[in-house]
Short mmCIF file of C-alpha atoms and ligand atoms in Angstrom, two decimals:
data_model
loop_
_atom_site.label_atom_id
_atom_site.label_comp_id
_atom_site.label_asym_id
_atom_site.label_seq_id
_atom_site.Cartn_x
_atom_site.Cartn_y
_atom_site.Cartn_z
CA MET J 1 243.28 20.63 183.23
CA LYS J 2 242.04 22.18 186.37
CA ILE J 3 243.09 25.19 188.14
CA GLN J 4 243.81 24.89 191.77
CA ASN J 5 242.85 27.57 194.23
CA LEU J 6 241.88 30.18 191.55
CA ARG J 7 240.43 32.28 194.04
CA LYS J 8 243.74 32.49 196.03
CA ALA J 9 245.84 33.34 192.84
CA PRO J 10 248.28 35.80 194.30
CA ASN J 11 249.26 39.14 193.33
CA SER J 12 246.52 40.06 190.64
CA ASP J 13 243.93 41.42 192.62
CA PHE J 14 243.78 45.24 192.21
CA LEU J 15 242.39 47.85 189.87
CA ILE J 16 243.40 51.31 189.92
CA ILE J 17 240.47 53.67 190.08
CA MET J 18 241.37 57.37 188.81
CA LYS J 19 239.72 60.27 190.30
CA ARG J 20 236.73 61.81 188.07
CA ASN J 21 239.00 64.92 187.47
CA ALA J 22 242.10 62.91 186.79
CA LEU J 23 244.00 64.47 183.45
CA GLU J 24 245.18 62.63 180.67
CA LYS J 25 248.80 63.07 181.72
CA ASP J 26 247.97 61.70 185.19
CA ILE J 27 246.46 58.51 183.54
CA LYS J 28 249.58 58.25 181.36
CA SER J 29 251.83 58.52 184.37
CA VAL J 30 250.20 55.77 186.15
CA ILE J 31 250.63 53.51 182.90
CA ARG J 32 254.32 54.30 182.73
CA LYS J 33 254.58 53.54 186.31
CA ILE J 34 253.08 50.11 185.74
CA GLU J 35 255.00 49.40 182.63
CA THR J 36 258.43 50.55 184.16
CA SER J 37 257.71 47.88 186.78
CA GLY J 38 257.64 45.20 184.06
CA LEU J 39 253.68 44.77 183.86
CA LYS J 40 251.19 45.69 181.23
CA ALA J 41 248.34 48.09 181.73
CA ASP J 42 244.79 48.24 180.37
CA VAL J 43 242.63 51.06 180.55
CA SER J 44 238.89 51.10 180.82
CA VAL J 45 237.08 54.36 180.08
CA GLY J 46 233.64 54.22 181.45
CA GLU J 47 230.92 56.93 181.46
CA SER J 48 231.66 57.88 185.04
CA ARG J 49 235.30 56.97 185.67
CA VAL J 50 238.76 55.62 184.14
CA VAL J 51 239.85 52.44 185.66
CA ILE J 52 243.32 50.96 184.96
CA GLY J 53 243.86 47.20 185.10
CA ILE J 54 247.31 45.82 185.80
CA ILE J 55 248.11 42.70 183.92
CA GLY J 56 251.01 40.37 185.37
CA ASP J 57 252.56 39.82 188.92
CA GLU J 58 251.43 42.82 191.11
CA SER J 59 253.93 41.96 193.75
CA LYS J 60 256.41 44.03 191.44
CA ILE J 61 254.34 47.01 192.01
CA ASP J 62 254.62 49.45 194.95
CA PHE J 63 251.03 50.18 195.58
CA ASP J 64 251.79 52.85 198.16
CA GLN J 65 253.76 54.88 195.48
CA LEU J 66 250.83 54.32 192.99
CA ARG J 67 248.21 55.44 195.47
CA ALA J 68 249.94 58.70 196.12
CA MET J 69 250.21 59.46 192.42
CA ARG J 70 248.18 62.42 190.90
CA GLY J 71 244.74 61.50 189.72
CA VAL J 72 244.62 58.32 191.58
CA SER J 73 241.45 57.75 193.67
CA ARG J 74 242.26 54.28 195.12
CA ALA J 75 243.27 50.81 194.28
CA LEU J 76 240.16 48.51 194.42
CA HIS J 77 240.60 45.07 195.53
CA ILE J 78 239.06 42.59 193.15
CA THR J 79 237.81 39.25 194.52
CA VAL J 80 237.13 37.51 191.36
CA PRO J 81 239.96 35.97 189.38
CA TYR J 82 238.85 37.60 186.08
CA LYS J 83 239.11 41.17 186.98
CA LEU J 84 239.62 42.43 183.55
CA MET J 85 236.44 40.83 182.45
CA SER J 86 234.43 41.94 185.60
CA ARG J 87 231.82 44.63 185.78
CA GLU J 88 233.83 46.28 188.34
CA TYR J 89 236.34 47.00 185.58
CA ILE J 90 234.11 47.53 182.53
CA GLN J 91 230.75 48.72 183.89
CA ASP J 92 228.80 49.27 180.60
CA ASP J 93 227.57 46.48 178.52
CA ILE J 94 229.91 45.91 175.53
CA SER J 95 228.32 45.20 172.04
CA VAL J 96 230.69 43.27 169.45
CA LYS J 97 230.75 44.39 165.87
CA ALA J 98 230.83 41.91 163.08
CA GLY J 99 230.36 43.66 159.65
CA ARG J 100 227.14 45.78 160.08
CA LEU J 101 226.00 43.77 162.76
CA GLU J 102 226.16 44.49 166.48
CA ILE J 103 226.11 41.43 168.94
CA GLY J 104 224.63 42.33 172.21
CA LYS J 105 222.67 45.36 171.24
CA ASN J 106 218.78 45.79 171.47
CA LYS J 107 218.16 42.42 169.47
CA PRO J 108 219.13 38.72 169.58
CA ILE J 109 221.37 37.70 167.05
CA TYR J 110 221.15 34.32 165.33
CA ILE J 111 224.23 32.42 164.20
CA ALA J 112 223.17 29.46 161.96
CA GLY J 113 224.60 27.04 159.49
CA PRO J 114 225.87 23.57 159.40
CA CYS J 115 228.14 21.81 161.81
CA SER J 116 230.57 21.07 159.02
CA ILE J 117 230.98 22.59 155.55
CA GLU J 118 230.77 19.60 153.49
CA SER J 119 230.93 20.91 149.90
CA ARG J 120 230.60 24.35 148.17
CA GLU J 121 227.10 23.46 147.04
CA GLN J 122 226.07 22.24 150.57
CA ILE J 123 227.21 25.58 152.40
CA PHE J 124 225.75 27.93 149.56
CA ARG J 125 222.48 25.84 149.73
CA ILE J 126 222.21 26.09 153.43
CA ALA J 127 223.38 29.77 153.58
CA LYS J 128 220.52 30.75 151.17
CA GLN J 129 217.92 28.90 153.36
CA VAL J 130 219.05 30.29 156.81
CA LYS J 131 219.31 33.86 155.34
CA GLU J 132 215.70 33.44 154.34
CA ALA J 133 214.91 32.17 157.58
CA GLY J 134 216.44 35.43 159.22
CA ALA J 135 219.80 34.25 160.37
CA ASP J 136 222.40 37.08 160.89
CA ILE J 137 225.54 35.15 160.85
CA LEU J 138 226.59 32.13 158.93
CA ARG J 139 228.42 29.38 160.66
CA GLY J 140 230.05 26.26 159.29
CA GLY J 141 233.16 23.97 160.68
CA ALA J 142 236.23 23.61 158.33
CA PHE J 143 238.72 22.36 160.90
CA LYS J 144 236.39 20.13 163.01
CA PRO J 145 237.30 18.89 166.45
CA ARG J 146 236.12 15.24 166.60
CA THR J 147 236.37 12.77 169.02
CA SER J 148 237.07 9.89 166.65
CA VAL J 149 239.99 10.03 164.01
CA HIS J 150 237.86 8.01 161.81
CA SER J 151 235.16 10.75 161.71
CA PHE J 152 234.84 13.64 159.13
CA GLN J 153 237.53 16.16 159.93
CA GLY J 154 236.31 18.92 157.94
CA LEU J 155 237.34 20.19 154.44
CA GLY J 156 240.10 22.62 155.84
CA LEU J 157 241.21 25.31 153.68
CA SER J 158 238.67 24.68 150.70
CA GLY J 159 236.03 24.72 153.44
CA LEU J 160 237.13 28.13 154.74
CA GLN J 161 237.00 29.54 151.15
CA TYR J 162 233.53 28.10 150.50
CA LEU J 163 232.34 29.62 153.86
CA TYR J 164 233.83 33.02 152.84
CA GLU J 165 232.32 32.96 149.27
CA ALA J 166 228.72 32.01 150.91
CA GLY J 167 229.08 34.68 153.36
CA LYS J 168 229.72 37.38 150.60
CA GLU J 169 227.07 35.92 148.27
CA PHE J 170 224.16 36.09 151.03
CA ASP J 171 225.52 39.12 152.80
CA MET J 172 226.28 37.52 156.18
CA PRO J 173 229.22 37.73 158.33
CA THR J 174 230.84 34.19 158.88
CA ILE J 175 232.13 32.18 161.89
CA THR J 176 234.19 29.17 162.11
CA GLU J 177 236.30 27.49 164.55
CA VAL J 178 240.04 27.78 164.97
CA ARG J 179 241.03 24.35 166.07
CA SER J 180 244.92 24.89 166.30
CA GLN J 181 247.43 27.34 166.65
CA THR J 182 248.66 26.60 163.01
CA ASP J 183 245.50 27.64 161.66
CA VAL J 184 245.04 30.99 163.26
CA GLU J 185 246.14 33.10 160.55
CA ILE J 186 244.41 31.33 157.66
CA VAL J 187 241.06 31.27 159.71
CA SER J 188 241.36 34.92 160.37
CA LYS J 189 242.13 35.70 156.70
CA TYR J 190 238.73 34.00 155.77
CA SER J 191 236.41 34.47 158.56
CA ASP J 192 234.87 37.51 160.34
CA ILE J 193 234.45 35.84 163.83
CA LEU J 194 236.89 33.35 165.16
CA GLN J 195 235.45 30.61 167.31
CA ILE J 196 237.31 28.89 170.16
CA GLY J 197 235.80 25.69 170.59
CA ALA J 198 234.73 24.02 174.03
CA ARG J 199 237.56 21.68 173.80
CA ASN J 200 240.08 24.40 173.60
CA MET J 201 238.83 26.50 176.31
CA PHE J 202 241.65 25.73 178.51
CA ASN J 203 244.46 26.25 175.54
CA GLN J 204 245.88 29.39 176.63
CA ASP J 205 248.30 29.72 173.67
CA LEU J 206 245.62 29.35 171.26
CA ILE J 207 243.23 31.86 173.06
CA GLU J 208 246.17 34.27 173.08
CA SER J 209 247.02 33.85 169.40
CA VAL J 210 243.59 34.06 168.27
CA ALA J 211 243.00 37.01 170.63
CA ARG J 212 246.00 38.83 168.90
CA GLN J 213 244.19 38.88 165.45
CA GLY J 214 242.00 41.67 166.79
CA LYS J 215 238.85 40.10 165.43
CA PRO J 216 235.67 39.28 167.27
CA VAL J 217 236.27 35.92 169.29
CA LEU J 218 233.31 33.66 170.13
CA PHE J 219 234.72 31.88 173.18
CA LYS J 220 232.83 28.68 174.11
CA ARG J 221 232.75 27.47 177.70
CA GLY J 222 234.65 24.30 178.13
CA PRO J 223 232.28 21.23 179.08
CA SER J 224 233.84 20.62 182.57
CA SER J 225 234.66 24.11 183.40
CA GLN J 226 233.38 26.30 186.30
CA ILE J 227 232.37 29.83 185.39
CA ASP J 228 235.21 31.10 187.27
CA GLU J 229 237.87 29.08 185.19
CA TYR J 230 235.81 29.92 182.00
CA LEU J 231 236.19 33.61 182.70
CA SER J 232 239.77 33.28 183.81
CA PHE J 233 240.78 31.94 180.45
CA GLY J 234 238.60 34.48 178.74
CA GLU J 235 240.60 37.04 180.52
CA ARG J 236 243.58 36.26 178.50
CA ILE J 237 241.64 37.83 175.52
CA VAL J 238 241.23 41.13 177.19
CA ALA J 239 244.72 40.88 178.54
CA GLU J 240 245.87 40.79 174.72
CA GLY J 241 243.91 44.08 174.17
CA ASN J 242 240.87 42.39 172.57
CA ARG J 243 237.48 43.22 174.05
CA LYS J 244 235.50 41.68 171.11
CA ILE J 245 234.42 38.80 173.09
CA ILE J 246 231.30 36.89 172.59
CA LEU J 247 230.58 34.19 175.42
CA CYS J 248 228.83 30.93 174.64
CA GLU J 249 227.17 28.43 176.81
CA ARG J 250 227.16 24.94 175.04
CA GLY J 251 226.51 22.53 177.72
CA ILE J 252 228.50 20.97 180.57
CA ILE J 253 229.48 17.55 181.42
CA PRO J 254 231.25 16.28 184.66
CA LEU J 255 235.02 15.59 184.09
CA GLY J 256 235.52 12.30 182.75
CA GLY J 257 231.91 12.05 181.35
CA SER J 258 228.75 10.41 182.21
CA PHE J 259 225.68 12.10 184.04
CA PRO J 260 223.31 13.09 181.40
CA SER J 261 221.33 10.08 180.12
CA LYS J 262 218.98 11.80 177.83
CA THR J 263 221.23 14.58 176.44
CA ARG J 264 224.53 15.08 175.08
CA ASN J 265 225.45 17.72 177.69
CA THR J 266 223.59 19.56 180.30
CA LEU J 267 222.72 23.03 179.11
CA ASP J 268 223.69 25.42 182.08
CA MET J 269 220.92 28.09 181.47
CA SER J 270 221.71 29.75 184.79
CA ALA J 271 225.11 30.47 183.52
CA VAL J 272 223.39 33.12 181.21
CA PRO J 273 222.29 35.54 183.73
CA ILE J 274 225.43 34.80 185.87
CA LEU J 275 227.69 35.76 183.13
CA LYS J 276 225.45 38.73 182.19
CA LYS J 277 225.82 39.97 185.78
CA GLU J 278 229.50 39.07 186.22
CA THR J 279 230.66 40.57 182.84
CA PRO J 280 229.77 43.15 180.37
CA PHE J 281 230.04 40.93 177.11
CA PRO J 282 227.39 39.48 175.04
CA VAL J 283 226.41 36.11 175.93
CA ILE J 284 224.80 33.45 173.45
CA VAL J 285 223.58 30.01 173.87
CA ASP J 286 224.34 26.80 171.66
CA PRO J 287 221.38 24.55 172.16
CA SER J 288 222.61 22.13 169.44
CA HIS J 289 225.77 21.17 171.32
CA GLY J 290 224.23 21.82 174.63
CA THR J 291 221.55 18.91 174.16
CA GLY J 292 222.58 16.90 170.90
CA ARG J 293 218.91 16.67 170.25
CA ARG J 294 216.88 18.30 167.31
CA ASP J 295 213.73 18.10 169.41
CA LEU J 296 215.05 20.09 172.25
CA ILE J 297 216.64 23.06 170.15
CA TYR J 298 213.35 25.18 170.04
CA PRO J 299 212.43 24.97 173.80
CA MET J 300 215.88 25.52 174.80
CA SER J 301 216.21 28.40 172.57
CA MET J 302 213.10 29.98 174.04
CA ALA J 303 214.51 29.27 177.64
CA ALA J 304 217.88 30.96 176.54
CA ILE J 305 216.14 34.05 175.44
CA ALA J 306 214.03 34.18 178.47
CA SER J 307 217.31 33.80 180.64
CA GLY J 308 218.65 36.88 179.02
CA ALA J 309 220.77 35.50 176.02
CA ASP J 310 221.93 38.14 173.40
CA GLY J 311 221.74 35.23 170.81
CA LEU J 312 221.70 31.62 169.82
CA MET J 313 224.04 29.49 167.75
CA ILE J 314 221.90 26.87 165.99
CA GLU J 315 223.18 23.88 163.75
CA VAL J 316 221.03 23.83 160.70
CA HIS J 317 220.81 21.20 157.68
CA ASP J 318 218.31 20.75 155.08
CA ARG J 319 219.23 17.10 155.02
CA PRO J 320 220.35 16.25 158.45
CA GLU J 321 219.99 12.62 157.80
CA GLU J 322 222.94 12.96 155.32
CA ALA J 323 224.99 15.40 157.38
CA LEU J 324 228.44 14.39 157.91
CA SER J 325 228.61 15.59 161.42
CA ASP J 326 225.95 16.34 164.19
CA GLY J 327 222.91 15.56 162.07
CA ALA J 328 221.03 14.47 165.13
CA GLN J 329 221.26 17.99 166.53
CA ALA J 330 220.53 20.15 163.49
CA ILE J 331 217.09 21.46 162.60
CA LYS J 332 215.81 22.21 159.26
CA PRO J 333 215.64 25.67 157.95
CA LYS J 334 211.91 25.73 158.21
CA LEU J 335 211.97 25.44 162.09
CA LEU J 336 214.83 27.92 162.16
CA GLY J 337 212.30 30.59 160.69
CA LYS J 338 209.93 29.94 163.35
CA LEU J 339 212.44 29.80 165.96
CA ILE J 340 213.91 33.26 165.09
CA ASN J 341 210.42 34.72 164.87
CA ASP J 342 209.30 33.38 168.03
CA SER J 343 212.49 34.29 169.84
CA ASN J 344 212.22 37.91 168.56
CA GLU J 345 208.60 38.05 169.89
CA LEU J 346 209.69 36.75 173.37
CA TYR J 347 212.49 39.07 173.50
CA LYS J 348 210.39 41.89 172.83
CA LEU J 349 207.72 40.80 175.49
CA LEU J 350 210.21 40.44 178.19
CA ARG J 351 211.87 43.92 177.46
CA LYS J 352 208.35 45.25 177.70
CA LEU J 353 207.60 43.39 180.85
CA ASN J 354 210.87 44.68 182.51
CA ASN J 355 210.42 48.37 181.09
CA LYS J 356 213.51 48.30 178.94
C1 PEP N 401 230.97 23.65 166.95
O1 PEP N 401 230.22 24.85 167.25
O2 PEP N 401 231.20 23.41 165.84
C2 PEP N 401 231.60 22.88 168.08
C3 PEP N 401 232.21 21.85 167.66
O3 PEP N 401 231.01 23.04 169.29
P1 PEP N 401 231.83 22.82 170.72
O4 PEP N 401 233.16 23.39 170.74
O5 PEP N 401 230.81 23.54 171.67
O6 PEP N 401 231.66 21.32 170.82
MN1 MN N 402 228.69 20.30 165.69
#
């Protein structure tokens, strides 16, 4: 699915900037005004200003009346189609909490684990090894999006339970994909972070139901999406009142396929600094799906950290040749240890060079 003329989408272009000295009751009046016009309001309280985002068809709003209200400084015209995700709306970096962890704050985070949970024994074994290698968050697919109906589709509910137990045993928050709307509640019951996979980036009903769980959402970029489209769909998460968003670049491919000949996708590393500039949310990179090649995971991880990524998602398997999915793009735990160590060093060096 493609969005036509995204930049020309009508009637959704304004943010209301409140005056510095605006009172709580002035802000409430503006919200009431928006809501009585049949729209929703979202409030962003920054260090220096309060901004109100309008969600819905702004043609229903009388902007002259709104501008004249007490406490209103101006209506700011936003030129990007993802105004609630824009830096103009939320100026300060947002970090996302998962358990004791904070993603997007002062240190890269590492999400590691197998592509698929294959058995209780397998996820416990790999969880122990990635924990020892320094990983922060345990990943594993239970409901797998697969191209072929003949491929392993994941263990479903029992996979979720094994992931949950392994996360508890090794004291790591967990992440797994919500593939369909019917699975939202059950996945949310078992997993700390909910992943929306690349194939579902355009699935607005799924995005909204996942967002409504109120849990952190790792929102992967669709392989054929432009950044504006990606953020426009991410906007739906904020519009549901959930700002716990982690963005993830995982490689792109032209609509209809082909183009890369040596890799599974083309990892768009330039997306990282662009996303960091355009939005306040943490950005991570998945070089496993981005390249499809184990030998490229280390160099692409370094490139991701150098590009400003807040973390990495890496597929890890101790017996990749036996993996039921994506073995070719899984590294072994030992290499994960080196990768985490070197990424941390590179991150520190770059901060020093940039006086941060
Ligand atoms: C995954 O992370 O398990 C996955 C299927 O990735 P993607 O949606 O990026 O293909
Ligand atoms: Mn995979």
